[in-house]
XYZ file of C-alpha atoms in Angstrom:
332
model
C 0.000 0.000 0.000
C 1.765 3.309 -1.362
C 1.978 6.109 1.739
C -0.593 8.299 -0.694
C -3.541 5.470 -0.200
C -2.762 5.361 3.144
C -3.391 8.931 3.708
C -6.908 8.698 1.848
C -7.838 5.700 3.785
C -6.983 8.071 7.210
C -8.907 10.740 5.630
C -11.820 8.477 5.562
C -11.825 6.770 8.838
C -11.407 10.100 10.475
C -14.118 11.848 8.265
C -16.758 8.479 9.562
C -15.324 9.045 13.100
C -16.394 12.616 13.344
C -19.805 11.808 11.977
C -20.012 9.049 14.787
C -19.309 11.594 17.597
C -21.357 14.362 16.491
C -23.699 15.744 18.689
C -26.688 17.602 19.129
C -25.583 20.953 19.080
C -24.062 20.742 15.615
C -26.952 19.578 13.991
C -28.198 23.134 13.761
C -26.122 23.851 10.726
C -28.941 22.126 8.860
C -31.184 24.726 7.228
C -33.983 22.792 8.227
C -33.034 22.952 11.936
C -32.947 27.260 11.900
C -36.689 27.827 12.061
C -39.384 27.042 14.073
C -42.738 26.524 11.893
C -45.809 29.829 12.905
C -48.323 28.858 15.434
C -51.139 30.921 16.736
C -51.127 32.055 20.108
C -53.490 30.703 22.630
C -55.534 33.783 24.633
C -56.084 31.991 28.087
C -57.401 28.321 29.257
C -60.383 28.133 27.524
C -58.230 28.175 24.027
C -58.806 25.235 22.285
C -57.388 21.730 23.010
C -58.802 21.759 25.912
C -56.076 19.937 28.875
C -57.268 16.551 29.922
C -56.225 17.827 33.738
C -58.024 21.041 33.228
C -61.382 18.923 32.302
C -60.675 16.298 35.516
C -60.034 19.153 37.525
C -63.566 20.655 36.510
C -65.338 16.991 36.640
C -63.455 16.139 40.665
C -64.737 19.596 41.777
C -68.545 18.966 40.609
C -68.528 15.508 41.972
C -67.319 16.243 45.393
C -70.324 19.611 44.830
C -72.803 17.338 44.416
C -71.700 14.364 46.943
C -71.180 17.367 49.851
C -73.980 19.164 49.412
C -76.675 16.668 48.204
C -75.874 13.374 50.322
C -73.790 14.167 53.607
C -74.195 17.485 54.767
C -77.972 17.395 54.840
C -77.270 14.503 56.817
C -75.920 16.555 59.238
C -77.861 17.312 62.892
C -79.676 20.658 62.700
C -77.655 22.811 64.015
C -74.242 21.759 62.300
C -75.898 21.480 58.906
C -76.585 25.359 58.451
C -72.888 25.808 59.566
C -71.777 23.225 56.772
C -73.726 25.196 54.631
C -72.207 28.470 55.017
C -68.557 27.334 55.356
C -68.075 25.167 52.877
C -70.593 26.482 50.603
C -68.521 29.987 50.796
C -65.233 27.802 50.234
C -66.611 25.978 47.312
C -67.829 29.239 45.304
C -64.684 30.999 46.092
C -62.916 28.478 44.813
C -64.865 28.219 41.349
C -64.891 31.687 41.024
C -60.823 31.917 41.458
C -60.632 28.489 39.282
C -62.546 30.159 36.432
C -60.943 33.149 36.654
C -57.515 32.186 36.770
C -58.543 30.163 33.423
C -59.797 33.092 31.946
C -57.688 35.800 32.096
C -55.202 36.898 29.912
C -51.674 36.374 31.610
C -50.147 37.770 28.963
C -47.611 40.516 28.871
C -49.097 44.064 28.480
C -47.353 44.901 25.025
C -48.630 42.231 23.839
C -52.207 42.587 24.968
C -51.734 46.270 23.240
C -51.215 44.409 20.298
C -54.153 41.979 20.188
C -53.285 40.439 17.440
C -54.093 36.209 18.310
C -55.275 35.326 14.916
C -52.609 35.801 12.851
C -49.345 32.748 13.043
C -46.495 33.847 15.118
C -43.505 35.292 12.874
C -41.120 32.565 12.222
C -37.969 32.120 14.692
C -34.306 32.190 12.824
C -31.910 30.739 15.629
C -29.117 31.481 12.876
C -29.601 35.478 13.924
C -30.847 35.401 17.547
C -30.015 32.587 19.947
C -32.850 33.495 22.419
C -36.616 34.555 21.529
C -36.242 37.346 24.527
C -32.722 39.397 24.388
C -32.443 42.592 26.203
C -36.319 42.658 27.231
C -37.431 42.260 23.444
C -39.002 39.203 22.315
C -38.590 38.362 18.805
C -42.267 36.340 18.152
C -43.840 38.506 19.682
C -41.959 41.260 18.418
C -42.618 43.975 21.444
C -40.231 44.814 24.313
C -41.526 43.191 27.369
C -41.316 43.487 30.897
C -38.187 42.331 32.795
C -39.813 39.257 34.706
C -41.434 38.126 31.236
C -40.714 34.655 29.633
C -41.845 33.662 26.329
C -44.324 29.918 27.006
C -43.852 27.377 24.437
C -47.483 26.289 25.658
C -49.086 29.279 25.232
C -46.764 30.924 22.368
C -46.729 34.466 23.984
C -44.918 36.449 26.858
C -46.470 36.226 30.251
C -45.695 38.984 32.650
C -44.416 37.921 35.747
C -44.040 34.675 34.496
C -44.429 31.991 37.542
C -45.455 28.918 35.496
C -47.792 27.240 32.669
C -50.542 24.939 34.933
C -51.947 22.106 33.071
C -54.892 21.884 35.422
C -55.670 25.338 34.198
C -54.993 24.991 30.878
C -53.518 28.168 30.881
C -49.773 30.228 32.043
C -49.844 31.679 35.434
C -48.532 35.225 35.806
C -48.333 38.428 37.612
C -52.296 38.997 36.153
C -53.782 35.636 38.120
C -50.997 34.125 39.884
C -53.328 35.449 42.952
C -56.552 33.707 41.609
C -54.792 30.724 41.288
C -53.258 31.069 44.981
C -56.577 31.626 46.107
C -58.263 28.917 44.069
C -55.517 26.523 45.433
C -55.798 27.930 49.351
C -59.894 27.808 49.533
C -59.441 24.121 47.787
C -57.575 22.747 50.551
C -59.780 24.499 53.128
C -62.676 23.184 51.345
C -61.594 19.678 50.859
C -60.502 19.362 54.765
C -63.699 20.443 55.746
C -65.842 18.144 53.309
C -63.768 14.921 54.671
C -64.529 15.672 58.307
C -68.228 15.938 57.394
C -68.015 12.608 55.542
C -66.351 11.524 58.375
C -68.442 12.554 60.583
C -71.248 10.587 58.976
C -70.054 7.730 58.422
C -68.710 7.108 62.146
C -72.032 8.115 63.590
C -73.771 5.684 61.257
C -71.908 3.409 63.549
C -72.565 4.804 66.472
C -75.991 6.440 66.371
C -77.583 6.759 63.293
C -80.851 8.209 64.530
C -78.664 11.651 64.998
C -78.402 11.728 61.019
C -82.552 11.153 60.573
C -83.413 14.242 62.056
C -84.686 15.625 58.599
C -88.569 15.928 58.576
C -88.319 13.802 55.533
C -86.973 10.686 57.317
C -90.502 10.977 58.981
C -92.467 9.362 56.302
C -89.822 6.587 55.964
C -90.725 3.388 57.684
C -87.411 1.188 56.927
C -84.473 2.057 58.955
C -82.097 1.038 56.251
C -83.695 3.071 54.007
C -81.841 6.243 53.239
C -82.659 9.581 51.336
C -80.388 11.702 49.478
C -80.385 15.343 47.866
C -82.308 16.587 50.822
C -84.554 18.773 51.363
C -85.076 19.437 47.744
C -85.429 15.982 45.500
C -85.165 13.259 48.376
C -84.331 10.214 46.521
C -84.362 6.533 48.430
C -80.956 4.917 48.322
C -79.383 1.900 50.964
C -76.937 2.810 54.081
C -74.505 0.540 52.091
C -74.642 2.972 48.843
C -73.879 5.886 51.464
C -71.437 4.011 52.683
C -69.572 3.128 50.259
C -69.636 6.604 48.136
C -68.235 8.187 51.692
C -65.092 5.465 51.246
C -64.425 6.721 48.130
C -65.205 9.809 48.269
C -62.616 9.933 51.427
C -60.047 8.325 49.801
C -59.983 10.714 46.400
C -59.945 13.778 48.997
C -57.141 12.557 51.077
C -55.341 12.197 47.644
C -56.065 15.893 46.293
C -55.671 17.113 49.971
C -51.841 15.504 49.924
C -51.012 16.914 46.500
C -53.143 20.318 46.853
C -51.781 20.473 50.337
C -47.866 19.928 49.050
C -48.571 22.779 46.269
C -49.899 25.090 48.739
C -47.056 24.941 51.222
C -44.582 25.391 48.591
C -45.855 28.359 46.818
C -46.203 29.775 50.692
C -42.412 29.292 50.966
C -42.071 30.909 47.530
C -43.906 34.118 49.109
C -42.041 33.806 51.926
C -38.096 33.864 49.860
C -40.430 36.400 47.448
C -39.364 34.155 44.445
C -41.838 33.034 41.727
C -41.548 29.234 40.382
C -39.692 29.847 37.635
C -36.890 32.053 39.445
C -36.907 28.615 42.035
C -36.109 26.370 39.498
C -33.523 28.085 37.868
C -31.900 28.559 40.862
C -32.293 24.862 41.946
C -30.522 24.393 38.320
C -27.657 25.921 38.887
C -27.109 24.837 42.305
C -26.911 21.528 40.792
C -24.827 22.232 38.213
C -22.402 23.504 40.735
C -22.412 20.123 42.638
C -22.175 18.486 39.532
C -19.293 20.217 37.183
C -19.173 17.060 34.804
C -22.885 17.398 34.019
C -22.512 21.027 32.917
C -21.498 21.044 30.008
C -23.920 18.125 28.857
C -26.905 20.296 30.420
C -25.227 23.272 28.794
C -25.538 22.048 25.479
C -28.730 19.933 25.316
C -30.186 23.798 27.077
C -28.778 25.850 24.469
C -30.898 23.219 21.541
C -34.323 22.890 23.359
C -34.227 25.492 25.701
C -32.499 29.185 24.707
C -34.991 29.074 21.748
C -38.146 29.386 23.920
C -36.921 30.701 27.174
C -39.362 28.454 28.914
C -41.450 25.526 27.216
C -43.668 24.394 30.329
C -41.282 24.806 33.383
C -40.850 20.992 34.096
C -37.060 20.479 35.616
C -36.772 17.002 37.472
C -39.914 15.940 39.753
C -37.480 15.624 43.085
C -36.753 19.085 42.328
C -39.941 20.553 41.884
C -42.627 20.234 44.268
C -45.506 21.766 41.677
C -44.731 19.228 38.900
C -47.766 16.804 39.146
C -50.471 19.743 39.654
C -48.504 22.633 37.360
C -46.445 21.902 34.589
């Protein structure tokens, strides 16, 4: 083999070594890779596809409306029912009324509500002349300067003021415009849902221990079975068996203490967020970089794999590791 062969064949192997190795980051000298294709900006949670969360969320809070207040609560003795009533009838419609709210409302930055311009595709992103949608508090979609807390949502294609996080269960980005509605939707559902077990509770231990103390509805007068049961009292009594109340107070019980934990676990950590005055996104990019401190080796790998998904968007749904973020089952 002549020395000029052998320098071809070195060529070669070296030229199918570097394509072996290559990594992510230099795959954006493809054209194709520069742009990001238009999409239309969504105007709050009610923009359409609806979230599957955002529709259970809906669906959990009208069954446990209609299991409260039409089976166990008028079971109640007289004078604890009208206090049921009033507490946890006030905690129930100030949660809807934050929930709906907080869905409804327009999180978006204020230049770009002065634009109001939803219908028309976003402009198309070239990461061969910017390297970040937002640089020096002017996003390049949605071409106005924005405010210094703003980040640009993937989710929602638009710049949120205040940006704290998108929340699936909302459907919709929470910001400085109803970060409070959602606080206050989350707060009054824990309060709520505490309340509603202890009256289930309540009911089904004294069913146990003296069920005449949960007949003491006039309607119960005109029944002549004692295992006979009424429900949606006083205003459509229907018949049903201690064994159907029974059972719906299990399981009823069982999917409270479940929302209770995770609603519970999101309240206390957006109270510690008040309390350091950080939102959720300013946590979890400090909880980044602390680990990428700890971990050296890791930072250039998260370095580069940030600079291909993440620089582009500034934020695409604020989801960093679960350990690390105590908000990633209810808000993504």
């Amino acid at each position: 083999m002549t020395p000029a062969t052998c320098a071809v064949c070195l060529r070669q192997m070296n030229c199918y070594g570097r394509r072996l190795r290559r990594t992510g980051p230099e795959q954006l000298n493809s054209r194709n890779d520069l742009v990001s294709p238009p999409q239309h900006s969504r105007v709050n949670g009610w923009s359409l596809p609806l979230h599957t969360f955002q529709i259970v969320a809906l669906l959990f809070y009208t069954y446990l409306a209609i299991v409260g207040f039409g089976i166990y609560i008028p079971l109640l003795p007289h004078g604890w029912k009208y206090a049921a009533y009033a507490v946890i009838g006030v905690l129930f419609a100030h949660h809807l009324v934050a929930h709906l709210v907080a869905i409804t409302i327009d999180p978006a930055d204020q230049n770009v509500l002065a634009k109001k311009n939803y219908s028309s595709p976003m402009p198309v992103f070239d990461r061969g002349k910017q390297k970040h949608v937002i640089q020096n508090q002017h996003c390049y979609l949605c071409e106005v300067d924005v405010g210094p807390k703003a980040k640009h949502c993937s989710a929602c294609n638009k710049c949120i003021a205040d940006f704290d996080h998108h929340c699936k269960w909302l459907n919709n980005c929470v910001g400085g415009r109803n970060y409070w509605f959602f606080f206050n939707a989350v707060a009054s559902a824990v309060l709520g849902v505490f309340l509603l077990i202890l009256v289930i509770l309540y009911v089904f231990i004294q069913y146990f221990v003296n069920p005449a103390e949960l007949r003491t509805a006039p309607q119960f007068e005109r029944v002549i079975e004692n295992n006979t049961w009424l429900a949606f009292l006083p205003v459509a009594p229907a018949e049903t068996t201690a064994a159907g109340i029974l059972a719906i107070a299990v399981i009823t019980v069982l999917l409270g203490m479940a929302s209770l934990l995770l609603l519970g676990h999101l309240l206390i950590f957006h109270l510690y967020l008040l309390g350091k005055k950080l939102s959720t996104f300013e946590y979890m990019t400090e909880q980044r970089r602390t680990q990428n401190t700890r971990d050296p080796e890791s930072d250039v790998e998260i370095t580069e794999n940030t600079s291909v998904r993440m620089d582009p968007l500034q934020v695409g749904s604020c989801s960093p590791p679960a350990s690390r973020n105590p908000s990633s089952f209810w808000c993504l």
